Amino acid sequence: MGVKKFVYYFGDGKADGGAKMKELLGGKGANIAEMVNIGIPVPAGFTITTEVCNYYYQHGKKYPPGLKKEAETALRKIEKSMGSKFGDAKNPLLLSVRSGARVSMPGMMDTVLNIGLNDTTIKGLIEKTGNERFAYDAYRRFVNMYGDVVMGVKPRNDKEHDPFEEIIEAKKRKRRVVLDTDLTTEDLKELVVEYKEMIRQRLGRSFPEDPLEQLWGGIDAVFGSWNIPRAVSYRQIHGYPEDWGTATNVQAMVFGNMGNDSATGVAFTRDPATGENYFYGEYLTNAQGEDVVAGIRTPQPINRAKKVPKGMPTLEEEMPKLYNQLVGIRNKLEKHYREMQDIEFTIQQGRLWMLQTRTGKRTAAAAIKIAVEMVKEKLISKQEAITRVQPEQIDQLLHPMLDPKAAKQLIAKGLPASPGAAVGQVVFSAAEAEVWAKAGKKVILVRVETSPDDIRGMNVAQGILTSRGGMTSHAAVVARGMGKCCVAGCSGITVNYNKNQFSAGGGVVIKQGDYISLDGSKGEVYLGQVSKVEPQLTGEFKTFMNWVDEFRKMGVRTNADTPHDAGVARAFGAEGIGLTRTEHMFFEGRRIVAVREMILASDVEGRRRALSKILPMQREDFVGIFRAMAGLPVTIRTLDPPLHEFLPHTPAEVKELAKDLGVKPAEIEAKVNALAEANPMLGHRGCRLGIAYPEITEMQARAIFEAACIVTKQGKRVYPEVMIPLVGHVNELKMQKQIVIATAEEVMKKQGVKINYLVGTMIELPRAALTADQIATEAQFFSFGTNDLTQTTFGLSRDDAGRFLPMYVEQKILPSDPFVSLDVEGVGQLVQMGVAKGRSVRPDLKVGICGEHGGDPASVEFCHRIGLNYVSCSPYRVPIARLAAARAAIADLQAQQARKASRAKAAQTKKK
Amino acid sequence: MGVKKFVYYFGDGKADGGAKMKELLGGKGANIAEMVNIGIPVPAGFTITTEVCNYYYQHGKKYPPGLKKEAETALRKIEKSMGSKFGDAKNPLLLSVRSGARVSMPGMMDTVLNIGLNDTTIKGLIEKTGNERFAYDAYRRFVNMYGDVVMGVKPRNDKEHDPFEEIIEAKKRKRRVVLDTDLTTEDLKELVVEYKEMIRQRLGRSFPEDPLEQLWGGIDAVFGSWNIPRAVSYRQIHGYPEDWGTATNVQAMVFGNMGNDSATGVAFTRDPATGENYFYGEYLTNAQGEDVVAGIRTPQPINRAKKVPKGMPTLEEEMPKLYNQLVGIRNKLEKHYREMQDIEFTIQQGRLWMLQTRTGKRTAAAAIKIAVEMVKEKLISKQEAITRVQPEQIDQLLHPMLDPKAAKQLIAKGLPASPGAAVGQVVFSAAEAEVWAKAGKKVILVRVETSPDDIRGMNVAQGILTSRGGMTSHAAVVARGMGKCCVAGCSGITVNYNKNQFSAGGGVVIKQGDYISLDGSKGEVYLGQVSKVEPQLTGEFKTFMNWVDEFRKMGVRTNADTPHDAGVARAFGAEGIGLTRTEHMFFEGRRIVAVREMILASDVEGRRRALSKILPMQREDFVGIFRAMAGLPVTIRTLDPPLHEFLPHTPAEVKELAKDLGVKPAEIEAKVNALAEANPMLGHRGCRLGIAYPEITEMQARAIFEAACIVTKQGKRVYPEVMIPLVGHVNELKMQKQIVIATAEEVMKKQGVKINYLVGTMIELPRAALTADQIATEAQFFSFGTNDLTQTTFGLSRDDAGRFLPMYVEQKILPSDPFVSLDVEGVGQLVQMGVAKGRSVRPDLKVGICGEHGGDPASVEFCHRIGLNYVSCSPYRVPIARLAAARAAIADLQAQQARKASRAKAAQTKKK
């Protein structure tokens, strides 16, 4: 790393870095540099690169040689720019040290403020500001923060309180005051001394007075916080790799708490919850930035663009000139970045400083609204609009909302911090949330406010409710990131952790375990379980999805076993059914008795008798599905699970069945035992059943084609695609296909109806993919069953993997759960091979995927890349798959354009 | 098929066909043609090709146009050659119609003799032979055979006797005689009439008098017999494909039963049981060929080369001139074919006719002796010698023989029809044999004589004992083909089917279920269960195996878990161990208690405590194995099976263990339940265990390297290869390898010993093969675990496949059981891919196979072809694998030579 630059300076309208250097400087560092470059007022500072972070971890927490010198050169520049001097007794420069990874990880890593304060420089600060109270408040905050974050003074066990808290609480008790702000300057002065003494006693070493020692301690702490547990958890949840590393930003402090001409705030250039195009922000007068984000005081809105609580002054009213400057900056930033920005600002004694800008996190609804409107504003193209909405994100728009027509009792109203609906049982801690969720319960996490330590609990909760904090509080930001419903700052409720309950107005008390329902789009809290209704694709969402379909090349179908599911999926844009599992139908109502009779029959005749009872019911199922999908293809899979799955397992069930069928219980038990398997996943199932009992396949084919004839006669178009499961050898398909075709021809002849149908197979065994060229001689279509293909390729039973798969993901043995996101390296290789081999003998082979991966965006992208005709997924994931497919197609276009451009450039160069 | 020739004539020293046309003319047809061409006296005839057979089945049992005309033209040639006329009243030509597939299927298909006899031609036959009795005997045999085989007159049910038998038995009762030969000419004449009448009554149509109708009926029957159940079974057992088809040979009849100057016999040019080089054969005077083969009369030897029962005249003595002619023919045939021949001859009124010659079936011992001696006789090369012994065949030489030193009671002596030893319980029917074998019992099938219907029963029996029939009887021929021990013609015993028992001399009575032991090499029958001893590689076998190793390119190792197995395998030529399963050791003696203690431990410390008890025992195991394999590599696999396999499962065992460990039974039951898996094959096993519990891998590594140090210090060379099982992702191997290396380095340092060791992995999951290029960056060797790879590639649990896999093989969905012979198309593709990818990143990667396929010749051939370094198989299969590997290498050489020759030829042509 000899010639590498480790430190990037910014300040005075000129920066070493720029927006394109996010990987090196982190998001925050790159954006600050960019802001400086476009003339935005930013306190001077420098960024230490992410490469230093990686070096730090690869070299036993040592820095590369030369770093210190570079940093100290930059420090001199800051001093020059800000007109103050680090460690100076008269005019001291104070510094902040902040983390900044490639992407924002709000609140996950450490920050140290006010570095440079000591018993000498405090005097300069007092002199400079003429505000002794402010100075000592900063000093005691600094000692507290530095002692905690850098020196590691924490409670020693669960029972101990925070030692700094204890000292300040003791002080307040002694002074008989309630709020920190009621403490006198003298009190704050004493706190500094007491904090330092406590640190010395606990650690056996003194609080560092040397500003440079303070600075490097702060930098160590920030790089160190890249690997603290909550940061690691956050990266795991979001799938961010370890080796991205964080940059560290050292920047001159500016103070929003230097009096009433100072303030600090955060803002979004548009509304991050709804996407509406107005300047949205919150601020606190005479406060530090952390106060806004931490949600300790409920902040004021910057303007009245949206109705705000009465009596709350706005920035526009309090400091109109500065507000206008801020609006100018907002416009400049949006135009420059062509993206909604999340900004932090501080007003120090009447002067506006921008601390940060970054692409703002937003809800799915906001993402779509902003994207659609920016297209209309001609800021971005349709292509760009589509690439700006993450497929996974729109999931939150596709889930049921509280039924507006349901009778419901409103008990409180807060901020609509993250939209969606949540119904669940109340818990009051993240730990409880995890325990309850593990037990299969749906919970709503209720907190006064949340902290980064609550991440895991928030992740498993249905929704989050806080009594404090604004739209940019931790709870709100994190919940939106997770696409999880959140009502924040719900001041009408009082949370009592000791009693495990909260009270709302009108004497309503909600205890742990009680049900409540949240409407995150309205900020409303309801008593009990409110029913939900299906979401609809309307407005900007509809426009957006129409654009999506303009770019999309790959079809999207659904996996649906009922007419209802088929209808939902169709409304979401499904272009047919990719998988109908017939076995679910076998369990419905009384038909399971006939199914069991079939299984227990001792010969073909007995089986045929029982199957003839099932036939009319199956036919009825298919009539319903064909009608719901009229005009579109419907893929129906023949019976797949091993027969023992249909048999009763408890003695009581056995007894009942014995009575139903008029046989002895022992006879049924004997059959249950005879059919038991060591490895059912690899047992007598799939087409192996239809080969052993051809009469089952025949009945199912009959039901399909009789239903198709009925629906055709009703004037609807029907395109059945009969799919034979678990084929490993072409001969299996050949035999089953013969039965299907013979039955189809017989039924069509009898009914006088001609049905266009196909017979194909699931490719869900490695051998099927490996011999796809043989199988395609018989199959008219392939559908990759990637669930089973993943199980067999990995030799991993999904039912049993729970014991070690989470550990595998945690220990990074596997990059992710292969049942969630298709393992492109292994399973994907087989899929690709299957497609290529299949099409080598049947170029028009229709190929799809119907495993759960069909609804996973990364997997959909892979399916597009290898040229599948369609993906099939659960109804609620159909729009996600459509979007993912469109984004993949756009990526292709962009790659093409890039190649074209580079060719053109090369040609140009040649010409010269 | 327009211009194709369907009929190939032979006769008068000239034939249309030749030895190289076996595929078209069948083995018999091609060899007859060849015999004719080299001047051997053969009755004239013609062969209808196997293509006609396939055409016949593909066209609803119709013949191709033109066939009849060709056949009848050939028939005219036969008449000319034999000087008689088909259907002529004065000098009638009689014909035989026989099947003849590409390989011999003894007795499986139909034959019709004496075609052309009717009430007119019988007169001519009488006139020509002057032997009315012979003529009518032929006539009644013909009507019987034709009525049965062609017209299908059979018992209608199990209770009915053969209708022809009933008539002849009635006749004998009426005449008060016992033997057929006691019947008068008049009786035989009556039989013809009565047979015909019975046929008319049963079938409602008359016996055909028209010779041409008879001929085509016979041809139909032969082609038809290709698909009768016993023929289909035989092909399945031997793996012959359906579409080979059979040829049909129509040939002039010659009669060995025209009086005492006539005879018929079969002979082998060398002894088929021992391989000794003398002319071995049997004949019957005044008999038809079928009489010898069917074993109804015990035939006479053709000479006294081997000691023969006293009082039996030989052909050499009875007809010395003809015998000398036969010896001349024997010498000519062996020189011509350079192979031991199985011939059939008939002497008709003093004239010798050869009916058939084919490569003789032989025992493994004979195959090796003949091959070795023919090399010494300079008849064949070493290469050829090796290609003449089937690897599967030598299996019979590698299994234990009756202990010569064991005390045993000889109860009878018969012919040493097929060598080897068999110990089992006596059963008296093929059906019983199947039932008992299915129940897991070892049976010996005892019959008066066997028939083709007994094939399946013979196949499941340990050995076969018959009281009648010679060395060429059905039982003897089939048993030798199967490599199964057989004592035939054991006239000292009397079988009583009704009582399900047989009696031997001295009042010994053996009942169904009693144990006997057979020595097939000596023809001896012993009472009870005689103990066995290991076979040894000595004499010609040793010479032969030395030659094998001269050609072999691929290494052969063994799978062995104990020093004893390792020793046996080494004696058989194993060049190391390819797989030592450590888990078997876990069950031995009291150590299972420590293993269970380890599993039940609630934390790492508890597990370490238990593991420290297992360590010294595992170390001792490895010391033993390393010593047995000193100087050769030993591959040791770390723990593989899921832990629940080690836990007790019955309440009594649970209780005992609870007592041992001082815990409550409920605690153990809870753990057993917690560890239960839905699909253990795909569960928490293999390296997944070592990753969850690194201390297990560490203990095993410690045991391996401590043992290696001990044995090294004893002055022996040790080459451990530590193998990590069930790797699916390179990271798994990486983590386990780190543990192994760290432990190895620590142990070696402590012991002051340097061990050359490797760390590698099993490739037994599809994903491992697919990502072998990644895995090879960590693995120093690969060993394909084709058992599990077959299970996962097919999605087929070996434990559960029994319910449908046999059906799959039977219905030809799969060509064979993929757990027996490697599925080259599917699993083989993964193996090949794994090798190529692995070597792409590590060109010197050592690659082997350690599934059970390592001992299957076809799979070994595949392993050679794709360039594996070695195969590893069970000790007793080591010589088989060596031979298979040598044959594969020779096939390569031959292909090279062929390419070279064809290039030389091409160059030659160009020159001209």
XYZ file of C-alpha atoms in Angstrom, chain A residues 121-350:
230
model
C -9.137 24.020 25.840
C -12.374 24.327 27.834
C -11.282 27.807 28.715
C -10.882 28.739 25.054
C -14.300 27.325 24.263
C -15.878 29.390 27.028
C -14.116 32.446 25.818
C -15.029 31.842 22.183
C -18.701 31.221 22.836
C -19.163 33.321 25.917
C -21.280 30.449 27.151
C -19.754 28.581 30.083
C -22.761 26.371 30.578
C -22.700 25.202 26.965
C -18.961 24.556 27.214
C -19.217 22.420 30.337
C -22.245 20.649 28.953
C -20.134 19.762 25.908
C -17.247 18.744 28.136
C -19.312 16.449 30.364
C -20.987 14.919 27.278
C -17.541 14.386 25.773
C -16.109 12.690 28.833
C -19.204 10.521 29.060
C -19.133 9.519 25.379
C -15.382 9.053 25.201
C -15.356 7.108 28.442
C -18.065 4.828 27.166
C -17.197 4.395 23.483
C -13.424 4.705 23.438
C -12.380 3.635 26.919
C -15.126 1.033 27.320
C -16.619 2.058 30.649
C -19.865 0.073 30.708
C -22.003 -1.641 33.324
C -20.122 -4.747 34.460
C -23.241 -6.891 34.527
C -26.960 -6.871 33.877
C -27.776 -5.524 37.318
C -25.411 -2.565 37.316
C -26.651 0.696 35.845
C -24.650 2.776 33.432
C -21.937 4.336 35.649
C -22.220 7.777 33.983
C -25.987 7.680 34.377
C -25.564 6.803 38.032
C -23.362 9.830 38.667
C -25.679 12.241 36.867
C -28.777 10.743 38.515
C -27.098 11.105 41.914
C -26.319 14.687 41.052
C -29.935 15.381 40.059
C -31.245 13.711 43.218
C -28.836 15.827 45.241
C -29.967 18.985 43.419
C -33.571 17.805 43.526
C -34.077 18.408 39.839
C -35.575 16.189 37.139
C -34.035 17.228 33.846
C -30.387 17.412 32.805
C -31.078 20.952 31.644
C -31.966 21.923 35.217
C -28.419 21.265 36.361
C -26.232 24.328 36.884
C -22.913 25.076 35.216
C -21.265 24.239 38.507
C -23.021 20.903 38.551
C -21.760 20.158 35.033
C -18.244 21.162 36.044
C -18.448 18.753 38.978
C -19.761 16.033 36.711
C -16.646 16.317 34.525
C -14.459 15.815 37.573
C -16.583 13.008 38.959
C -16.746 11.209 35.593
C -12.963 11.404 35.240
C -12.441 10.089 38.756
C -14.842 7.241 38.193
C -12.986 6.338 34.970
C -9.648 6.386 36.736
C -10.924 4.150 39.495
C -12.552 1.647 37.190
C -9.796 1.456 34.593
C -6.747 2.349 36.639
C -5.734 4.956 34.093
C -6.616 8.559 33.569
C -8.817 10.179 31.023
C -6.461 11.423 28.248
C -5.884 15.145 28.275
C -3.782 15.148 25.093
C -6.045 16.105 22.170
C -4.044 14.006 19.668
C -4.292 10.969 21.941
C -8.027 11.651 22.146
C -8.252 11.862 18.363
C -6.495 8.541 17.703
C -8.522 6.901 20.457
C -11.641 8.048 18.658
C -10.409 6.773 15.301
C -9.530 3.395 16.866
C -13.011 3.180 18.350
C -14.729 3.883 15.037
C -12.723 1.329 13.096
C -13.198 -1.033 16.038
C -16.967 -0.628 15.912
C -17.097 -2.207 12.429
C -16.982 -5.550 14.199
C -19.147 -5.058 17.279
C -22.024 -7.534 17.494
C -24.878 -5.226 16.514
C -22.980 -4.072 13.394
C -22.240 -7.683 12.466
C -25.920 -8.591 12.969
C -27.009 -5.690 10.823
C -24.708 -6.739 8.008
C -25.942 -10.304 8.244
C -29.572 -9.211 8.048
C -28.821 -7.029 5.038
C -26.279 -9.332 3.461
C -23.413 -6.825 3.385
C -19.965 -8.393 3.156
C -17.349 -8.039 5.857
C -14.640 -6.781 3.600
C -16.415 -3.582 2.626
C -15.011 -2.041 5.807
C -15.890 1.399 7.100
C -14.230 4.726 6.442
C -13.677 7.145 9.329
C -14.597 10.788 8.990
C -12.828 13.361 11.134
C -14.526 16.684 10.914
C -14.580 20.047 12.649
C -17.366 20.189 15.232
C -20.111 22.671 14.804
C -22.642 23.091 17.568
C -26.383 23.230 17.371
C -26.493 23.763 21.100
C -24.721 27.065 21.420
C -27.942 28.828 22.352
C -31.202 29.738 20.743
C -29.541 30.948 17.542
C -28.294 27.409 17.144
C -30.179 24.334 16.065
C -29.693 20.950 14.545
C -31.878 18.940 12.265
C -32.339 16.198 9.745
C -34.419 16.431 6.622
C -35.467 14.508 3.557
C -35.798 16.277 0.257
C -39.133 14.472 -0.143
C -41.380 12.647 2.292
C -39.655 9.292 2.931
C -42.880 7.609 4.048
C -45.214 8.636 1.238
C -42.814 9.987 -1.372
C -44.700 13.257 -1.653
C -42.658 16.032 -3.187
C -42.251 18.541 -0.378
C -39.332 19.380 1.898
C -39.686 17.222 4.940
C -37.573 17.611 8.053
C -37.291 17.961 11.782
C -35.051 20.024 13.991
C -34.385 20.947 17.566
C -33.272 24.368 18.687
C -30.229 24.498 20.905
C -29.526 20.781 20.593
C -26.884 18.419 19.292
C -27.580 16.263 16.266
C -27.723 13.049 18.281
C -30.687 14.455 20.197
C -32.832 14.444 17.036
C -31.909 10.984 15.857
C -32.020 9.351 19.278
C -35.615 10.448 19.720
C -35.115 11.777 23.235
C -36.963 15.050 22.550
C -39.747 15.105 19.992
C -38.442 17.478 17.342
C -40.205 20.278 15.489
C -41.074 20.204 11.799
C -39.044 22.495 9.527
C -42.149 23.759 7.758
C -45.912 23.473 7.558
C -46.060 21.595 4.267
C -47.836 18.843 6.145
C -50.130 19.548 9.043
C -48.095 19.539 12.225
C -49.146 19.482 15.867
C -50.491 22.824 16.948
C -48.233 25.121 18.924
C -45.099 23.693 17.378
C -42.983 26.395 15.760
C -41.214 25.550 12.511
C -37.759 26.428 11.240
C -39.392 28.373 8.428
C -41.005 30.578 11.064
C -38.156 30.749 13.549
C -35.253 31.318 11.161
C -36.741 32.192 7.770
C -33.459 33.286 6.152
C -31.626 30.142 7.132
C -34.640 28.084 6.150
C -34.539 29.610 2.685
C -30.827 28.870 2.420
C -31.651 25.295 3.381
C -34.384 25.078 0.732
C -31.866 26.317 -1.820
C -29.470 23.599 -0.755
C -32.259 21.023 -0.916
C -33.016 21.979 -4.504
C -29.364 21.969 -5.459
C -28.848 18.547 -3.951
C -31.880 16.948 -5.623
C -30.922 18.376 -8.960
C -27.331 17.253 -8.503
C -28.038 13.791 -7.261
C -31.360 13.296 -9.067
C -32.367 11.352 -5.992
C -34.222 11.990 -2.787
C -31.630 12.990 -0.170
C -31.441 12.450 3.550
C -29.515 15.425 4.986
C -28.202 16.513 8.362
C -27.625 20.158 9.187
C -26.543 22.250 12.085
C -27.030 25.932 12.695
C -24.264 27.311 14.863
C -24.879 30.791 16.084
C -26.809 31.752 12.991
